[in-house]
Coordinates of C-alpha atoms and ligand atoms in Angstrom, one line a residue:
M1 CA 21.2 65.1 150.1
T2 CA 24.6 66.6 149.5
T3 CA 25.4 70.0 151.1
F4 CA 27.6 72.4 149.2
L5 CA 29.0 75.5 150.9
S6 CA 31.5 78.2 150.1
G7 CA 32.4 81.7 151.1
I8 CA 34.2 84.6 149.6
Q9 CA 35.9 87.3 151.5
S10 CA 34.7 90.9 151.0
S11 CA 38.1 92.4 151.2
G12 CA 38.1 93.9 147.7
R13 CA 36.1 94.0 144.5
Q14 CA 35.9 90.5 143.0
H15 CA 38.3 89.8 140.2
L16 CA 38.5 87.4 137.2
G17 CA 40.3 84.8 139.4
N18 CA 37.5 84.9 142.0
Y19 CA 35.0 84.5 139.2
F20 CA 36.5 81.6 137.3
G21 CA 38.1 79.9 140.4
A22 CA 35.2 80.3 142.8
I23 CA 32.0 82.3 141.9
K24 CA 31.3 80.6 138.6
Q25 CA 31.7 77.2 140.2
H26 CA 29.2 78.2 142.9
I27 CA 26.7 79.5 140.5
D28 CA 27.0 76.5 138.1
G29 CA 26.9 74.2 141.0
T30 CA 23.4 75.2 142.1
A31 CA 22.1 73.2 139.1
T32 CA 23.2 70.0 141.0
P33 CA 20.5 68.7 143.4
G34 CA 21.5 69.4 147.0
D35 CA 21.5 72.1 149.6
H36 CA 23.6 75.1 148.6
F37 CA 25.0 77.7 151.0
Y38 CA 27.1 80.7 149.7
F39 CA 28.2 83.5 152.0
I40 CA 30.1 86.7 152.2
A41 CA 32.9 86.3 154.7
D42 CA 32.7 89.7 156.2
Y43 CA 34.2 88.7 159.5
H44 CA 37.2 87.4 157.7
A45 CA 37.5 90.7 155.8
L46 CA 37.9 92.4 159.1
T47 CA 41.3 90.7 159.7
T48 CA 42.7 93.2 157.2
S49 CA 40.1 96.0 156.7
R50 CA 40.4 99.2 158.6
D51 CA 37.9 101.4 156.8
P52 CA 34.3 100.9 157.9
E53 CA 32.7 102.7 155.0
E54 CA 34.8 100.7 152.5
L55 CA 34.0 97.4 154.2
R56 CA 30.2 98.1 154.3
G57 CA 30.3 98.9 150.6
L58 CA 32.3 95.8 149.7
V59 CA 29.9 93.5 151.5
Q60 CA 27.0 95.0 149.5
E61 CA 29.1 94.9 146.3
T62 CA 29.9 91.2 146.8
A63 CA 26.3 90.3 147.3
I64 CA 25.4 92.3 144.1
T65 CA 28.2 90.6 142.2
Y66 CA 26.9 87.1 143.0
L67 CA 23.3 88.0 142.1
A68 CA 24.3 90.0 138.9
L69 CA 26.4 87.0 137.7
G70 CA 23.4 84.8 137.9
L71 CA 23.2 83.2 141.4
D72 CA 19.6 82.4 141.9
P73 CA 18.7 83.0 145.6
E74 CA 15.8 80.7 145.2
K75 CA 18.1 77.8 144.5
C76 CA 20.5 78.5 147.4
S77 CA 21.0 80.4 150.6
L78 CA 23.1 83.5 150.0
F79 CA 23.9 85.3 153.2
R80 CA 26.4 87.4 155.2
Q81 CA 28.7 85.5 157.7
T82 CA 27.8 88.2 160.3
D83 CA 24.1 87.1 160.2
V84 CA 25.1 83.7 161.6
P85 CA 26.7 84.4 165.0
E86 CA 26.6 80.6 165.8
V87 CA 29.9 80.2 163.8
H88 CA 31.7 82.0 166.6
E89 CA 30.4 79.5 169.2
I90 CA 31.5 76.6 166.9
A91 CA 34.9 78.4 166.3
W92 CA 35.5 78.4 170.1
L93 CA 34.8 74.7 170.4
L94 CA 37.2 74.0 167.6
S95 CA 39.9 76.2 168.9
C96 CA 39.9 74.3 172.2
V97 CA 40.9 71.0 170.5
T98 CA 43.3 72.5 167.9
G99 CA 47.0 72.8 168.5
M100 CA 48.9 76.0 167.7
G101 CA 51.1 74.0 165.4
L102 CA 48.3 73.4 162.9
L103 CA 47.7 77.1 162.5
E104 CA 51.4 78.0 162.4
R105 CA 51.7 75.8 159.3
A106 CA 49.0 77.8 157.3
H107 CA 50.5 79.0 154.0
S108 CA 48.1 81.9 153.6
Y109 CA 49.1 83.2 157.1
K110 CA 52.8 82.9 156.3
D111 CA 52.3 84.5 152.9
K112 CA 50.4 87.5 154.4
V113 CA 53.0 88.0 157.1
G114 CA 55.8 87.6 154.5
N115 CA 54.1 90.3 152.4
G116 CA 54.4 92.7 155.3
I117 CA 51.0 92.5 156.9
K118 CA 51.4 92.9 160.7
P119 CA 49.6 89.8 162.0
N120 CA 46.7 90.2 164.5
V121 CA 45.2 87.3 166.5
G122 CA 42.2 87.2 164.0
L123 CA 44.5 86.7 161.1
F124 CA 46.2 83.8 162.9
T125 CA 43.0 82.1 163.9
Y126 CA 41.4 82.8 160.5
P127 CA 41.4 79.1 159.6
V128 CA 39.4 78.2 162.8
L129 CA 36.6 80.6 161.9
M130 CA 36.7 79.2 158.3
A131 CA 36.5 75.7 159.7
A132 CA 33.5 76.7 161.8
D133 CA 31.9 78.3 158.6
I134 CA 32.2 75.0 156.9
L135 CA 31.3 72.6 159.7
A136 CA 28.3 74.7 160.9
Y137 CA 26.2 73.5 158.0
D138 CA 27.2 69.8 157.8
S139 CA 28.9 70.7 154.5
D140 CA 29.9 67.8 152.3
V141 CA 31.5 69.7 149.4
V142 CA 33.4 73.0 149.5
P143 CA 34.0 74.4 146.0
V144 CA 37.1 76.7 146.2
G145 CA 40.2 77.8 144.2
K146 CA 43.5 76.2 144.7
D147 CA 44.8 78.6 147.4
Q148 CA 42.0 77.6 149.8
I149 CA 42.6 73.9 149.8
Q150 CA 44.9 73.9 152.8
H151 CA 42.2 75.7 154.8
V152 CA 39.7 72.9 153.9
E153 CA 42.3 70.3 154.9
M154 CA 42.8 72.0 158.2
T155 CA 39.0 71.9 158.6
Q156 CA 39.1 68.2 158.1
D157 CA 41.8 68.0 160.8
M158 CA 39.8 70.1 163.3
A159 CA 36.6 68.1 162.7
G160 CA 38.7 65.0 163.3
Y161 CA 40.1 66.3 166.6
F162 CA 36.7 67.2 167.9
N163 CA 35.1 63.9 166.7
N164 CA 37.9 61.8 168.2
T165 CA 37.5 63.5 171.5
Y166 CA 33.7 63.8 171.7
G167 CA 32.1 61.8 168.9
K168 CA 31.4 58.9 171.2
H169 CA 29.1 61.1 173.2
T170 CA 26.8 61.7 170.3
P171 CA 24.0 59.4 169.0
D172 CA 25.7 59.0 165.6
G173 CA 29.3 58.8 166.7
Y174 CA 30.3 62.2 165.3
A175 CA 29.7 65.9 166.0
F176 CA 30.9 67.3 162.7
V177 CA 30.7 66.1 159.1
R178 CA 34.0 65.8 157.3
P179 CA 34.0 68.1 154.2
E180 CA 35.8 67.6 150.9
Y181 CA 37.1 70.4 148.7
R182 CA 36.3 70.7 145.0
M183 CA 38.2 72.7 142.5
A184 CA 37.0 73.9 139.1
A185 CA 37.6 71.2 136.4
S186 CA 39.8 73.4 134.2
E187 CA 43.4 74.0 135.4
L188 CA 43.3 77.6 134.0
F189 CA 40.2 78.4 136.2
Q190 CA 42.0 76.9 139.3
K191 CA 44.7 79.6 139.1
V192 CA 43.9 82.5 136.8
P193 CA 46.9 84.6 136.1
G194 CA 47.1 88.3 136.8
V195 CA 48.1 91.0 134.4
D196 CA 51.7 90.4 135.4
G197 CA 51.5 86.6 134.7
Q198 CA 51.6 85.7 138.5
K199 CA 48.4 84.4 140.2
M200 CA 45.8 87.0 140.1
S201 CA 45.1 88.3 143.7
K202 CA 43.5 91.3 145.4
S203 CA 46.7 91.7 147.4
Y204 CA 49.2 91.6 144.5
G205 CA 47.9 94.7 142.6
N206 CA 47.6 92.6 139.4
S207 CA 43.9 91.9 139.3
I208 CA 41.1 92.8 136.9
W209 CA 37.7 93.6 138.4
I210 CA 35.0 91.4 136.8
F211 CA 33.0 94.5 135.7
E212 CA 35.9 96.5 134.4
S213 CA 35.4 98.1 131.0
G214 CA 36.4 100.8 128.5
K215 CA 39.6 102.6 129.0
K216 CA 40.5 101.1 132.4
L217 CA 40.1 97.6 131.0
K218 CA 42.3 98.5 128.0
K219 CA 44.9 99.8 130.3
A220 CA 44.8 96.7 132.5
I221 CA 45.1 94.3 129.6
G222 CA 47.8 96.5 128.1
R223 CA 50.0 95.5 131.1
V224 CA 49.9 91.8 130.2
P225 CA 53.5 90.9 129.5
T226 CA 54.6 90.3 125.9
D227 CA 58.0 90.5 124.1
S228 CA 59.6 92.2 121.2
R229 CA 59.1 89.5 118.6
E230 CA 57.4 90.5 115.3
P231 CA 53.9 89.3 114.6
S232 CA 55.1 87.4 111.5
E233 CA 57.5 85.3 113.6
P234 CA 55.9 81.9 114.5
K235 CA 55.3 81.4 118.2
N236 CA 54.0 78.9 120.6
P237 CA 50.6 80.4 121.8
D238 CA 50.6 78.2 124.9
E239 CA 53.6 80.1 126.2
L240 CA 51.8 83.5 126.0
V241 CA 49.9 84.7 129.0
L242 CA 47.6 86.6 126.6
F243 CA 46.2 83.2 125.5
D244 CA 45.2 82.4 129.1
F245 CA 43.0 85.5 129.0
L246 CA 41.6 84.6 125.6
A247 CA 40.9 81.1 126.8
L248 CA 38.7 82.5 129.6
F249 CA 36.3 84.2 127.2
L250 CA 36.4 82.7 123.7
E251 CA 34.6 79.7 122.3
A252 CA 36.9 76.7 121.6
K253 CA 36.8 77.2 117.8
E254 CA 37.7 80.9 117.8
L255 CA 40.5 80.3 120.3
E256 CA 42.0 77.5 118.1
D257 CA 41.9 79.8 115.1
W258 CA 43.9 82.5 116.8
K259 CA 46.3 79.9 118.1
E260 CA 46.8 78.5 114.7
R261 CA 47.5 82.0 113.2
V262 CA 50.1 82.7 115.9
R263 CA 51.8 79.3 115.4
K264 CA 52.0 79.8 111.7
G265 CA 53.3 83.4 111.8
G266 CA 53.6 85.2 108.4
P267 CA 51.6 88.1 107.1
D268 CA 48.3 87.0 108.5
A269 CA 49.5 86.5 112.1
P270 CA 48.0 88.9 114.7
G271 CA 50.3 91.2 116.7
Y272 CA 50.1 91.4 120.5
G273 CA 48.1 94.6 120.3
H274 CA 45.5 92.9 118.1
L275 CA 45.3 90.0 120.5
K276 CA 44.9 92.4 123.5
M277 CA 42.1 94.2 121.7
R278 CA 40.3 90.9 121.2
V279 CA 40.6 90.1 125.0
V280 CA 39.1 93.5 125.9
E281 CA 36.2 93.0 123.5
A282 CA 35.5 89.4 124.5
M283 CA 35.6 90.2 128.2
E284 CA 33.2 93.2 127.8
E285 CA 30.9 91.0 125.8
Y286 CA 31.1 88.1 128.2
F287 CA 30.0 90.2 131.2
A288 CA 27.6 92.6 129.4
P289 CA 24.4 91.0 130.7
A290 CA 25.8 90.8 134.3
R291 CA 26.9 94.4 134.1
K292 CA 23.4 95.4 133.2
R293 CA 21.9 93.3 135.9
R294 CA 24.4 94.9 138.4
E295 CA 23.1 98.3 137.6
E296 CA 19.5 97.2 138.3
L297 CA 20.5 95.7 141.6
I298 CA 22.4 98.8 142.7
A299 CA 19.2 100.7 142.0
N300 CA 17.2 98.2 144.1
P301 CA 19.0 97.5 147.4
A302 CA 15.8 96.2 149.0
E303 CA 15.8 93.2 146.6
V304 CA 19.4 92.4 147.6
E305 CA 18.7 92.7 151.3
A306 CA 15.6 90.5 151.1
A307 CA 17.6 87.8 149.4
L308 CA 20.3 88.0 152.1
Q309 CA 17.8 87.9 154.9
R310 CA 16.1 84.8 153.5
G311 CA 19.4 83.1 153.0
A312 CA 20.5 83.9 156.6
A313 CA 17.3 82.5 158.1
T314 CA 17.8 79.1 156.4
A315 CA 21.5 79.1 157.2
R316 CA 21.0 80.0 160.8
A317 CA 18.5 77.3 161.5
R318 CA 21.1 74.7 160.2
A319 CA 24.0 76.3 162.2
Q320 CA 21.9 76.3 165.4
M321 CA 21.2 72.6 165.1
V322 CA 24.9 71.8 164.5
R323 CA 26.0 74.0 167.3
D324 CA 23.6 72.3 169.8
R325 CA 24.9 68.9 168.7
A326 CA 28.5 69.9 169.2
M327 CA 27.8 71.6 172.5
R328 CA 26.0 68.6 173.9
A329 CA 28.8 66.4 172.7
C330 CA 31.5 68.3 174.7
G331 CA 29.4 68.7 177.9
L332 CA 28.4 72.4 177.5
K333 CA 24.7 71.5 177.2
Ligands
ADP1 P1 42.4 87.0 146.7 O1 43.6 86.1 146.6 O2 42.3 87.9 145.6 O3 42.4 87.7 148.0 P2 40.4 85.4 147.9 O4 41.4 84.8 148.9 O5 39.4 86.3 148.5 O6 41.2 86.0 146.7 O7 39.7 84.2 147.2 C1 38.3 84.0 147.0 C2 38.1 82.8 146.2 O8 38.6 83.0 144.8 C3 38.8 81.6 146.7 O9 38.0 80.4 146.5 C4 40.0 81.5 145.9 O10 40.6 80.2 145.8 C5 39.6 82.0 144.5 N1 40.7 82.6 143.8 C6 41.4 83.7 144.2 N2 42.3 84.1 143.3 C7 42.2 83.1 142.3 C8 42.9 82.9 141.0 N3 43.8 83.7 140.6 N4 42.5 81.9 140.3 C9 41.5 81.0 140.7 N5 40.8 81.2 141.8 C10 41.2 82.2 142.6
LIG2 N1 39.0 82.2 153.0 C1 38.0 82.4 151.9 C2 38.5 83.5 151.0 O1 39.6 84.0 151.2 C3 36.7 82.8 152.4 C4 36.0 81.8 153.3 C5 35.7 82.0 154.6 C6 35.6 80.5 153.0 N2 35.1 80.9 155.1 C7 35.0 80.0 154.1 C8 35.6 79.8 151.8 C9 34.4 78.7 154.1 C10 35.1 78.5 151.8 C11 34.5 78.0 153.0 O2 37.8 83.9 150.2

């Protein structure tokens, strides 16, 4: 039986990149037979959060986002990282076999420091906790967006260091299962652009919240870069960021029709304003059922909490088994 696992940090409201690059994959993936674990990485969020009320709210919001978008808690374990304290025990075991050099090479750490974040020890050891999250459940497959791949590769390295050192002391010859990453099949979903055309990210101020609507959504889409060419001038739609947004929401046939009109130019060709309006409408429509479900869940926190508790119980039992195996292997039990 294959085990699938992924996490998402509750450091901000989830945006379109998080949805198409990660959350959608997680939800669609639960149709594949196997064990599915999805969690809210709230300990990871603490590496940058300094506002307790905000963090508490974002953890709840992230759980509601998953459920509203259609994650069925009967088909998977949805839980909070903080409800599985065993990951810290595993993280310590991993940190004792991992060289500083591996962590110093982490792109996301270097990027964050490069962007002016003053690094704390937690930010530096972030990939060790992430490796523990993955290894704690004997995960085989980790569905993530492109920017998390290096972290999964580091997890493979850490599992390898531990297994090489202690695997011979276990009945099966290994303490940790080596995971593989999996990205969304579509290249656009792997790296969704932000309203400035760069990768959409919570930390770049260019993201669009999944449930954004109305005036705020219009304003956000209004920022997508265009140029001063007239609508009638023929253009290559594949060079326009606006078409990346349309491609997220439109059926293939409608998308092709718009592309064709833009390629041809002339009196029938849509202007940028027209295309932007279509993005707004299509996005509002795409998420309308989820927006409604979100309101219901906000009104019923007990349902959300019950799902998280059930998920945590299943996840914890698995993590305890793996922790015991690893501790026995290295001589701590
Ligand atoms: P952010 O960069 O906004 O802080 P996270 O690091 O919390 O996002 O990422 C959560 C998940 O969403 C990860 O699996 C990540 O790979 C994915 N993801 C984030 N941004 C994008 C994007 N622009 N396109 C596709 N996937 C993304
Ligand atoms: N680092 C991931 C993010 O930024 C969150 C995360 C923590 C994660 N632990 C994980 C993802 C384990 C996949 C597997 O969202």
